[in-house]
Amino acid sequence: MAKPPLGTLWIQSLPSRSPDYIIGIDTAFFNVNHIFKGIKVIPPGIHLFHYLEGESMRAGWWFEIKDGDILSIDWDCEQEEFRAKSVDLEKIAQEYPLLVSYPENHESWLALTKHIEKSDVVEVGGAFPRTITTATPSKEENQVLEATLKEKNPKQTFDDQSTKELNFSIINFKETERELPHSDAEVTRNALDRSWQLRQLFPSARRLLAEFQMAFAVFLVLANLCSCTQWTSLLRLVSVSETFLRKNSDFAIHYLETLLHQLEKIPEEYVGTSELGVVDTKMLVNALEQLGSIFHGTSRWQAIEKVCQTRFGFHLKNLVGSFDKENFEVYNIEDHDTDDEDAPAIV
């Protein structure tokens, strides 16, 4: 058999819990049965394969495929996970008609994931064969849990969880810049504009976009709640990093484009007040309004505002404050006098 076109995911066997089984690739879901043998003509790039685990849990893993590549997998009943198997070209040729053609709108998937590279998914977790599930915790969650348990019993020991967690960047909004001593004015500015923290956590703007996209995709497809939390935390961090956004116009463009596609794709009930409403709506709206104060009037922001209104009923406020031009005082914060009771408070 000559190499098949594009990429091929050949599945020698599925878990045998049910004659009907829900699997998927990227944001597509579909039912299969025992004659299903995989997915063909997969466009080159990063993809997310996922499947039902139990009655309500989903599991999946990231993989990269190139034109002509064949990823051959088999369900390991003892380990209860998919494992790589040697490629049998003759058997694949016989079963190729039983493979399902790639069902996703690839342009839509690229819009959600185009900044993700294989090294990113290896670092964060979930690259084949390592599995992510609906219940997979983040590294931060495991650290908080371990610290809480050690408070109760300092002698407790814990197994290494590094292969069973999502290694997202830990964002502490109470953290202050750890460099040379700052003046009161600098402390205030750094509390209001966290561009310094964004740069510390993500030396590469592309890596920030990749994590933003990974967190959203895992939340969207696997309903993983720690990924939802990371997505909204990254949205919040970027929204209060105005200096970074104004100095990195290419990043800002890519970021707004990604955000627009995410808001178009997320199920409306995830953002609403129904039982499935898991997104922190207050944080989301606040972050969007902060971004609106920076990008208000641009075509990309107008598209985001329209989606927010039509899909979620959000009417975002413009946070650019109005003031009385004839009756205000410009305060020189560099000449701050702590003994002046009429001076603005430095927080």
Coordinates of C-alpha atoms in Angstrom, one line a residue:
M1 CA 0.0 0.0 0.0
A2 CA 1.3 3.5 -0.9
K3 CA 1.1 6.1 1.9
P4 CA -2.5 7.3 2.3
P5 CA -3.2 11.0 1.6
L6 CA -2.9 13.5 4.5
G7 CA -2.8 11.8 8.0
T8 CA -4.4 8.6 9.2
L9 CA -5.4 7.5 12.7
W10 CA -5.9 3.7 12.5
I11 CA -7.6 2.2 15.6
Q12 CA -7.2 -1.5 15.9
S13 CA -9.7 -1.8 18.7
L14 CA -11.9 0.4 20.9
P15 CA -13.0 -0.2 24.6
S16 CA -15.7 -2.8 24.5
R17 CA -18.1 -1.3 27.0
S18 CA -20.9 -0.7 24.5
P19 CA -21.8 -1.5 20.9
D20 CA -22.2 2.2 20.3
Y21 CA -19.3 4.5 21.3
I22 CA -18.9 8.3 21.1
I23 CA -15.5 9.4 20.0
G24 CA -14.2 12.5 18.3
I25 CA -11.4 14.5 16.9
D26 CA -10.9 18.2 17.5
T27 CA -14.4 19.7 18.2
A28 CA -16.3 17.0 16.3
F29 CA -18.2 14.2 18.0
F30 CA -19.7 11.1 16.4
N31 CA -21.1 7.6 17.2
V32 CA -19.2 4.6 16.1
N33 CA -19.6 0.8 16.3
H34 CA -17.4 -2.3 16.2
I35 CA -16.6 -2.0 12.5
F36 CA -15.1 1.5 13.0
K37 CA -11.4 1.5 12.2
G38 CA -10.3 5.1 12.6
I39 CA -10.1 8.5 10.9
K40 CA -8.6 9.3 7.5
V41 CA -7.5 12.4 5.5
I42 CA -6.6 14.3 8.7
P43 CA -5.0 17.6 7.8
P44 CA -1.4 18.0 9.0
G45 CA -1.0 19.7 12.3
I46 CA -2.0 19.5 16.0
H47 CA -5.2 17.6 16.8
L48 CA -7.1 16.5 19.9
F49 CA -8.5 12.9 19.8
H50 CA -11.2 12.2 22.5
Y51 CA -13.5 9.4 23.6
L52 CA -16.0 8.4 26.2
E53 CA -14.6 7.2 29.5
G54 CA -17.3 5.8 31.8
E55 CA -20.8 7.2 31.6
S56 CA -20.1 10.9 31.9
M57 CA -16.3 11.3 31.7
R58 CA -14.4 12.2 28.5
A59 CA -10.7 11.6 27.9
G60 CA -8.4 12.5 25.2
W61 CA -4.9 13.4 24.0
W62 CA -3.1 15.7 21.7
F63 CA -1.2 14.5 18.7
E64 CA 0.6 15.9 15.8
I65 CA 0.4 14.4 12.3
K66 CA 2.1 15.1 9.0
D67 CA 1.1 14.4 5.4
G68 CA 1.4 10.6 4.9
D69 CA 1.8 9.8 8.6
I70 CA -0.1 6.9 10.1
L71 CA -0.7 6.8 13.9
S72 CA -1.7 3.2 14.7
I73 CA -3.3 2.7 18.2
D74 CA -4.9 -0.1 20.1
W75 CA -7.0 -0.2 23.4
D76 CA -5.0 -1.8 26.3
C77 CA -7.7 -3.4 28.5
E78 CA -5.3 -3.9 31.4
Q79 CA -4.0 -0.3 31.5
E80 CA -7.3 1.1 30.2
E81 CA -5.7 3.4 27.7
F82 CA -4.7 3.6 24.1
R83 CA -1.2 2.5 23.2
A84 CA 0.8 2.8 20.0
K85 CA 0.9 -0.3 17.8
S86 CA 3.1 -1.2 14.9
V87 CA 1.7 -0.2 11.5
D88 CA 0.4 -3.0 9.3
L89 CA 0.1 -1.4 5.8
E90 CA -1.5 -4.4 4.3
K91 CA -4.3 -4.5 6.9
I92 CA -4.8 -0.8 6.7
A93 CA -5.2 -1.1 3.0
Q94 CA -8.0 -3.7 3.5
E95 CA -9.7 -1.6 6.2
Y96 CA -9.2 1.8 4.7
P97 CA -12.9 2.0 3.4
L98 CA -14.0 1.5 7.0
L99 CA -12.2 4.7 8.2
V100 CA -14.3 7.9 8.6
S101 CA -13.1 10.9 6.8
Y102 CA -12.0 13.8 9.0
P103 CA -15.3 15.4 10.0
E104 CA -14.2 18.7 11.4
N105 CA -14.2 22.1 9.7
H106 CA -10.4 22.4 9.6
E107 CA -10.5 26.2 9.1
S108 CA -12.5 26.5 12.3
W109 CA -10.1 24.2 14.2
L110 CA -7.1 26.2 12.9
A111 CA -8.6 29.4 14.2
L112 CA -8.7 27.9 17.7
T113 CA -5.3 26.2 17.7
K114 CA -2.9 27.6 15.1
H115 CA -0.4 28.9 17.7
I116 CA 0.0 25.5 19.4
E117 CA 3.1 23.5 18.8
K118 CA 3.9 20.0 19.8
S119 CA 6.4 21.2 22.4
D120 CA 3.6 23.1 24.1
V121 CA 1.4 20.1 24.6
V122 CA 4.3 18.1 25.8
E123 CA 5.1 20.8 28.4
V124 CA 1.5 21.3 29.5
G125 CA 0.5 17.7 29.3
G126 CA -1.8 15.4 27.3
A127 CA 0.5 14.6 24.4
F128 CA -0.1 11.0 23.2
P129 CA -0.2 8.6 24.9
R130 CA -0.6 10.7 28.1
T131 CA -4.3 11.2 28.6
I132 CA -6.3 14.2 29.9
T133 CA -9.8 13.6 31.3
T134 CA -12.7 15.8 32.4
A135 CA -11.3 15.4 36.0
T136 CA -7.6 16.0 35.4
P137 CA -6.4 18.7 37.9
S138 CA -3.9 21.5 37.2
K139 CA -0.5 21.6 38.8
E140 CA -1.7 24.6 40.9
E141 CA -4.7 22.6 42.2
N142 CA -2.4 19.8 43.3
Q143 CA -0.1 22.2 45.0
V144 CA -2.9 23.8 47.0
L145 CA -4.3 20.4 48.0
E146 CA -0.9 19.1 49.1
A147 CA -0.2 22.3 51.1
T148 CA -3.6 21.9 52.8
L149 CA -3.1 18.3 53.7
K150 CA 0.5 19.0 55.0
E151 CA -0.9 21.6 57.3
K152 CA -3.0 18.9 58.9
N153 CA -0.3 16.3 58.9
P154 CA 3.3 17.5 58.1
K155 CA 4.6 14.0 58.0
Q156 CA 2.4 13.0 55.0
T157 CA 4.1 11.9 51.8
F158 CA 2.6 12.2 48.3
D159 CA 3.1 10.4 45.0
D160 CA 4.5 12.4 42.1
Q161 CA 1.6 13.8 40.2
S162 CA 3.5 15.5 37.4
T163 CA 2.3 13.0 34.8
K164 CA -1.3 13.2 36.0
E165 CA -1.8 17.0 35.9
L166 CA -2.0 19.9 33.5
N167 CA 1.2 22.0 33.9
F168 CA -0.4 25.4 33.2
S169 CA 1.4 28.6 34.2
I170 CA 0.4 29.6 37.7
I171 CA -1.0 33.1 37.8
N172 CA -1.0 34.8 41.2
F173 CA -2.8 38.2 41.0
K174 CA -1.6 39.1 44.5
E175 CA 2.0 38.8 43.4
T176 CA 4.1 41.9 43.2
E177 CA 7.1 42.6 41.0
R178 CA 10.2 41.1 42.5
E179 CA 13.0 43.4 41.2
L180 CA 14.6 46.5 42.6
P181 CA 12.7 48.5 45.2
H182 CA 9.9 50.6 43.7
S183 CA 8.5 53.9 44.6
D184 CA 4.9 54.2 45.7
A185 CA 3.9 55.4 42.3
E186 CA 5.6 52.4 40.6
V187 CA 3.9 50.0 43.0
T188 CA 0.5 51.5 42.1
R189 CA 1.2 51.3 38.4
N190 CA 2.3 47.7 38.6
A191 CA -0.8 46.8 40.5
L192 CA -3.0 48.3 37.9
D193 CA -1.0 47.3 34.8
R194 CA 0.4 43.7 35.1
S195 CA 2.4 43.7 31.9
W196 CA 5.5 42.9 34.0
Q197 CA 3.8 39.7 35.3
L198 CA 2.7 38.7 31.8
R199 CA 6.3 39.1 30.6
Q200 CA 7.7 37.1 33.5
L201 CA 5.3 34.2 32.9
F202 CA 5.5 34.2 29.1
P203 CA 8.9 35.3 27.6
S204 CA 7.4 34.3 24.3
A205 CA 4.1 35.9 23.1
R206 CA 3.4 32.9 21.0
R207 CA 3.7 30.6 24.0
L208 CA 1.0 32.8 25.8
L209 CA -1.3 32.4 22.8
A210 CA -0.7 28.7 22.7
E211 CA -1.6 28.2 26.4
F212 CA -4.7 30.4 25.9
Q213 CA -5.8 28.2 23.0
M214 CA -4.9 24.9 24.8
A215 CA -6.8 25.8 27.9
F216 CA -9.9 26.7 25.9
A217 CA -9.8 23.6 23.7
V218 CA -9.5 21.2 26.6
F219 CA -12.3 23.0 28.4
L220 CA -14.5 23.0 25.4
V221 CA -14.0 19.4 24.3
L222 CA -13.4 17.6 27.6
A223 CA -15.4 19.9 29.9
N224 CA -12.3 20.1 32.1
L225 CA -13.0 22.8 34.8
C226 CA -9.4 23.7 35.7
S227 CA -8.8 24.5 32.0
C228 CA -11.8 26.8 32.1
T229 CA -10.3 28.5 35.2
Q230 CA -7.0 28.9 33.4
W231 CA -8.7 30.3 30.3
T232 CA -10.5 33.0 32.2
S233 CA -7.4 33.7 34.3
L234 CA -5.3 34.3 31.2
L235 CA -8.1 36.5 29.8
R236 CA -8.1 38.5 33.0
L237 CA -4.2 38.8 33.0
V238 CA -4.1 40.0 29.4
S239 CA -6.9 42.5 29.9
V240 CA -5.0 44.3 32.7
S241 CA -1.7 44.4 30.7
E242 CA -2.4 47.5 28.6
T243 CA 1.3 48.4 28.2
F244 CA 2.1 45.0 26.8
L245 CA -0.8 45.1 24.4
R246 CA 0.0 48.5 23.1
K247 CA 3.7 47.6 22.5
N248 CA 2.9 44.3 20.9
S249 CA 0.4 45.0 18.2
D250 CA 0.9 41.7 16.3
F251 CA 0.1 39.8 19.5
A252 CA -2.9 41.9 20.2
I253 CA -4.3 41.2 16.7
H254 CA -3.8 37.4 17.1
Y255 CA -5.2 37.5 20.6
L256 CA -8.4 39.3 19.6
E257 CA -8.9 37.0 16.6
T258 CA -8.5 34.0 18.9
L259 CA -10.9 35.4 21.5
L260 CA -13.5 36.1 18.8
H261 CA -13.4 32.5 17.5
Q262 CA -13.6 31.2 21.1
L263 CA -16.6 33.3 21.9
E264 CA -18.3 32.1 18.7
K265 CA -17.6 28.5 19.5
I266 CA -18.3 28.2 23.3
P267 CA -21.7 26.7 24.0
E268 CA -24.0 29.5 25.2
E269 CA -25.1 27.4 28.2
Y270 CA -21.5 27.3 29.5
V271 CA -21.7 31.1 30.0
G272 CA -25.3 31.4 31.1
T273 CA -27.0 30.7 34.4
S274 CA -28.1 27.2 33.6
E275 CA -26.7 24.1 35.4
L276 CA -24.0 24.0 32.7
G277 CA -23.0 27.6 33.3
V278 CA -19.4 27.0 34.6
V279 CA -17.7 30.1 33.3
D280 CA -17.2 32.9 35.9
T281 CA -19.4 35.4 34.1
K282 CA -18.5 38.3 36.3
M283 CA -14.8 37.8 35.7
L284 CA -15.4 37.3 31.9
V285 CA -17.5 40.5 31.5
N286 CA -15.0 42.5 33.6
A287 CA -12.0 41.3 31.5
L288 CA -13.9 42.0 28.3
E289 CA -14.8 45.5 29.4
Q290 CA -11.1 46.1 30.3
L291 CA -10.1 45.0 26.8
G292 CA -12.9 47.2 25.4
S293 CA -11.3 50.2 27.1
I294 CA -8.2 49.5 25.0
F295 CA -9.6 48.4 21.7
H296 CA -12.9 50.2 21.6
G297 CA -13.9 51.4 18.1
T298 CA -11.6 48.9 16.2
S299 CA -13.2 46.5 13.8
R300 CA -12.1 43.4 15.7
W301 CA -13.5 44.7 18.9
Q302 CA -16.8 45.6 17.3
A303 CA -17.0 42.0 16.1
I304 CA -16.4 40.7 19.7
E305 CA -19.1 43.1 21.1
K306 CA -21.6 41.9 18.5
V307 CA -21.0 38.2 19.4
C308 CA -21.3 39.0 23.1
Q309 CA -24.6 40.8 22.6
T310 CA -26.2 38.2 20.2
R311 CA -25.0 35.0 21.9
F312 CA -24.8 35.9 25.6
G313 CA -26.8 39.1 26.0
F314 CA -23.7 41.0 27.3
H315 CA -23.8 44.8 26.6
L316 CA -20.2 45.7 27.4
K317 CA -19.6 49.1 28.9
N318 CA -16.8 51.3 27.7
L319 CA -14.6 51.7 30.8
V320 CA -12.9 54.9 29.5
G321 CA -14.1 57.2 32.2
S322 CA -15.6 60.6 31.4
F323 CA -14.6 63.7 33.5
D324 CA -15.4 67.4 33.7
K325 CA -12.6 69.1 31.8
E326 CA -13.3 72.4 33.6
N327 CA -13.1 71.1 37.1
F328 CA -10.4 68.6 37.7
E329 CA -6.8 68.7 39.1
V330 CA -3.8 66.9 37.6
Y331 CA -2.0 65.4 40.6
N332 CA 1.7 64.9 40.4
I333 CA 2.1 61.4 41.8
E334 CA 5.9 61.7 41.8
D335 CA 5.5 64.5 44.4
H336 CA 3.3 62.5 46.7
D337 CA 3.1 63.8 50.2
T338 CA 2.0 61.1 52.7
D339 CA 1.2 63.9 55.3
D340 CA -1.2 65.6 52.9
E341 CA -4.7 64.5 54.0
D342 CA -6.2 65.7 50.7
A343 CA -3.8 63.7 48.5
P344 CA -5.1 60.6 46.7
A345 CA -4.5 57.4 48.6
I346 CA -1.7 55.2 47.2
V347 CA -2.8 51.5 47.3

